[in-house]
């Protein structure tokens, strides 16, 4: 792991509020590259929860 868990929690907490039960997804399985706009991502915990979301290009306020 490149970043240690305490650092990740600290960094994410500086950007947004973390609540009890929040899940921080980290890492990439070997052989998988970066995600690109238009792709669909699925993540979950077997037998408990599965979430799906679309990857979109980041919008920067003030830019077209």
Short mmCIF file of N, CA and C in Angstrom, two decimals:
data_model
loop_
_atom_site.label_atom_id
_atom_site.label_comp_id
_atom_site.label_asym_id
_atom_site.label_seq_id
_atom_site.Cartn_x
_atom_site.Cartn_y
_atom_site.Cartn_z
N UNK A 1 0.84 -1.17 0.00
CA UNK A 1 0.00 0.00 0.00
C UNK A 1 0.90 1.24 0.00
N UNK A 2 0.61 2.18 -0.87
CA UNK A 2 1.44 3.38 -0.97
C UNK A 2 1.24 4.28 0.23
N UNK A 3 -0.03 4.53 0.60
CA UNK A 3 -0.35 5.40 1.73
C UNK A 3 -0.89 4.56 2.88
N UNK A 4 -0.46 4.88 4.08
CA UNK A 4 -0.92 4.17 5.27
C UNK A 4 -2.34 4.63 5.63
N UNK A 5 -3.11 3.75 6.27
CA UNK A 5 -4.50 4.03 6.58
C UNK A 5 -4.69 5.31 7.40
N UNK A 6 -3.89 5.57 8.46
CA UNK A 6 -4.09 6.83 9.19
C UNK A 6 -3.95 8.06 8.30
N UNK A 7 -3.01 8.03 7.36
CA UNK A 7 -2.84 9.15 6.43
C UNK A 7 -4.08 9.30 5.55
N UNK A 8 -4.60 8.19 5.03
CA UNK A 8 -5.78 8.25 4.17
C UNK A 8 -6.97 8.83 4.92
N UNK A 9 -7.18 8.37 6.15
CA UNK A 9 -8.30 8.89 6.93
C UNK A 9 -8.12 10.39 7.20
N UNK A 10 -6.93 10.80 7.54
CA UNK A 10 -6.65 12.21 7.80
C UNK A 10 -6.89 13.05 6.55
N UNK A 11 -6.38 12.59 5.42
CA UNK A 11 -6.51 13.34 4.17
C UNK A 11 -7.98 13.44 3.75
N UNK A 12 -8.69 12.32 3.77
CA UNK A 12 -10.09 12.34 3.37
C UNK A 12 -10.91 13.21 4.32
N UNK A 13 -10.60 13.13 5.61
CA UNK A 13 -11.31 13.95 6.60
C UNK A 13 -11.08 15.44 6.39
N UNK A 14 -9.97 15.81 5.77
CA UNK A 14 -9.71 17.23 5.51
C UNK A 14 -10.55 17.74 4.34
N UNK A 15 -11.11 16.83 3.56
CA UNK A 15 -11.90 17.18 2.38
C UNK A 15 -13.39 17.04 2.65
N UNK A 16 -13.75 16.01 3.40
CA UNK A 16 -15.17 15.73 3.66
C UNK A 16 -15.33 15.11 5.03
N UNK A 17 -16.54 15.13 5.54
CA UNK A 17 -16.82 14.54 6.83
C UNK A 17 -17.01 13.04 6.67
N UNK A 18 -16.30 12.28 7.48
CA UNK A 18 -16.48 10.82 7.49
C UNK A 18 -17.40 10.47 8.65
N UNK A 19 -18.33 9.56 8.39
CA UNK A 19 -19.27 9.13 9.40
C UNK A 19 -19.06 7.65 9.70
N UNK A 20 -19.53 7.23 10.88
CA UNK A 20 -19.46 5.83 11.25
C UNK A 20 -20.15 5.01 10.16
N UNK A 21 -19.47 3.97 9.70
CA UNK A 21 -20.01 3.12 8.66
C UNK A 21 -19.54 3.47 7.27
N UNK A 22 -18.89 4.64 7.09
CA UNK A 22 -18.35 4.99 5.78
C UNK A 22 -17.28 3.97 5.40
N UNK A 23 -17.19 3.69 4.12
CA UNK A 23 -16.20 2.75 3.60
C UNK A 23 -15.24 3.52 2.70
N UNK A 24 -13.95 3.33 2.92
CA UNK A 24 -12.92 3.95 2.08
C UNK A 24 -12.35 2.84 1.20
N UNK A 25 -12.58 2.94 -0.10
CA UNK A 25 -12.07 1.94 -1.03
C UNK A 25 -10.68 2.35 -1.48
N UNK A 26 -9.73 1.45 -1.37
CA UNK A 26 -8.36 1.75 -1.77
C UNK A 26 -7.81 0.61 -2.61
N UNK A 27 -6.78 0.91 -3.32
CA UNK A 27 -6.06 -0.13 -4.04
C UNK A 27 -6.69 -0.50 -5.36
N UNK A 28 -5.91 -1.18 -6.14
CA UNK A 28 -6.33 -1.66 -7.44
C UNK A 28 -5.76 -3.06 -7.63
N UNK A 29 -6.60 -4.01 -8.03
CA UNK A 29 -6.06 -5.35 -8.28
C UNK A 29 -4.99 -5.30 -9.39
N UNK A 30 -4.06 -6.19 -9.32
CA UNK A 30 -2.99 -6.25 -10.31
C UNK A 30 -3.57 -6.38 -11.71
N UNK A 31 -3.01 -5.62 -12.65
CA UNK A 31 -3.43 -5.69 -14.04
C UNK A 31 -4.54 -4.72 -14.42
N UNK A 32 -5.02 -3.95 -13.46
CA UNK A 32 -6.10 -2.99 -13.73
C UNK A 32 -5.50 -1.60 -13.85
N UNK A 33 -5.92 -0.86 -14.86
CA UNK A 33 -5.40 0.48 -15.06
C UNK A 33 -6.31 1.54 -14.49
N UNK A 34 -5.99 2.81 -14.72
CA UNK A 34 -6.82 3.90 -14.20
C UNK A 34 -8.20 3.89 -14.86
N UNK A 35 -9.20 4.39 -14.13
CA UNK A 35 -10.55 4.47 -14.69
C UNK A 35 -10.66 5.69 -15.58
N UNK A 36 -11.59 5.62 -16.53
CA UNK A 36 -11.79 6.71 -17.48
C UNK A 36 -13.26 7.07 -17.54
N UNK A 37 -13.52 8.33 -17.91
CA UNK A 37 -14.91 8.79 -18.04
C UNK A 37 -15.68 7.84 -18.94
N UNK A 38 -16.91 7.52 -18.52
CA UNK A 38 -17.76 6.62 -19.30
C UNK A 38 -17.78 5.19 -18.79
N UNK A 39 -16.78 4.83 -17.98
CA UNK A 39 -16.74 3.47 -17.43
C UNK A 39 -17.72 3.35 -16.27
N UNK A 40 -18.11 2.12 -15.96
CA UNK A 40 -18.98 1.84 -14.82
C UNK A 40 -18.17 1.05 -13.80
N UNK A 41 -18.28 1.43 -12.53
CA UNK A 41 -17.52 0.80 -11.45
C UNK A 41 -18.50 0.09 -10.52
N UNK A 42 -18.13 -1.10 -10.10
CA UNK A 42 -18.90 -1.84 -9.10
C UNK A 42 -17.97 -2.19 -7.95
N UNK A 43 -18.47 -2.07 -6.74
CA UNK A 43 -17.69 -2.42 -5.56
C UNK A 43 -18.65 -2.96 -4.52
N UNK A 44 -18.15 -3.76 -3.62
CA UNK A 44 -19.06 -4.26 -2.61
C UNK A 44 -18.39 -5.15 -1.59
N UNK A 45 -19.22 -5.60 -0.68
CA UNK A 45 -18.80 -6.55 0.33
C UNK A 45 -19.69 -7.78 0.13
N UNK A 46 -19.08 -8.90 -0.19
CA UNK A 46 -19.82 -10.11 -0.52
C UNK A 46 -20.90 -10.42 0.51
N UNK A 47 -22.10 -10.61 0.02
CA UNK A 47 -23.22 -10.97 0.87
C UNK A 47 -23.80 -9.84 1.69
N UNK A 48 -23.26 -8.63 1.54
CA UNK A 48 -23.74 -7.52 2.35
C UNK A 48 -24.23 -6.35 1.50
N UNK A 49 -23.40 -5.89 0.58
CA UNK A 49 -23.71 -4.67 -0.15
C UNK A 49 -22.96 -4.65 -1.47
N UNK A 50 -23.59 -4.11 -2.49
CA UNK A 50 -22.91 -3.87 -3.75
C UNK A 50 -23.36 -2.50 -4.27
N UNK A 51 -22.41 -1.68 -4.70
CA UNK A 51 -22.72 -0.36 -5.23
C UNK A 51 -22.17 -0.24 -6.64
N UNK A 52 -22.85 0.54 -7.45
CA UNK A 52 -22.46 0.75 -8.84
C UNK A 52 -22.49 2.25 -9.11
N UNK A 53 -21.51 2.75 -9.85
CA UNK A 53 -21.55 4.15 -10.23
C UNK A 53 -20.82 4.36 -11.53
N UNK A 54 -21.19 5.44 -12.22
CA UNK A 54 -20.58 5.81 -13.50
C UNK A 54 -19.43 6.77 -13.25
N UNK A 55 -18.37 6.60 -14.01
CA UNK A 55 -17.22 7.50 -13.91
C UNK A 55 -17.47 8.66 -14.87
N UNK A 56 -17.35 9.87 -14.33
CA UNK A 56 -17.55 11.08 -15.14
C UNK A 56 -16.30 11.93 -15.07
N UNK A 57 -16.10 12.72 -16.10
CA UNK A 57 -14.98 13.65 -16.10
C UNK A 57 -15.20 14.69 -15.02
N UNK A 58 -14.17 15.00 -14.25
CA UNK A 58 -14.27 15.98 -13.18
C UNK A 58 -14.55 17.35 -13.77
N UNK A 59 -15.52 18.03 -13.21
CA UNK A 59 -15.80 19.40 -13.65
C UNK A 59 -15.12 20.38 -12.70
N UNK A 60 -14.49 21.36 -13.28
CA UNK A 60 -13.80 22.38 -12.50
C UNK A 60 -14.61 23.66 -12.59
N UNK A 61 -15.10 24.16 -11.45
CA UNK A 61 -15.92 25.38 -11.49
C UNK A 61 -15.21 26.52 -12.23
N UNK A 62 -15.97 27.20 -13.08
CA UNK A 62 -15.39 28.33 -13.82
C UNK A 62 -14.76 27.95 -15.15
N UNK A 63 -14.69 26.66 -15.43
CA UNK A 63 -14.14 26.21 -16.71
C UNK A 63 -15.23 25.53 -17.52
N UNK A 64 -15.12 25.61 -18.83
CA UNK A 64 -16.10 24.98 -19.71
C UNK A 64 -15.65 23.60 -20.11
#
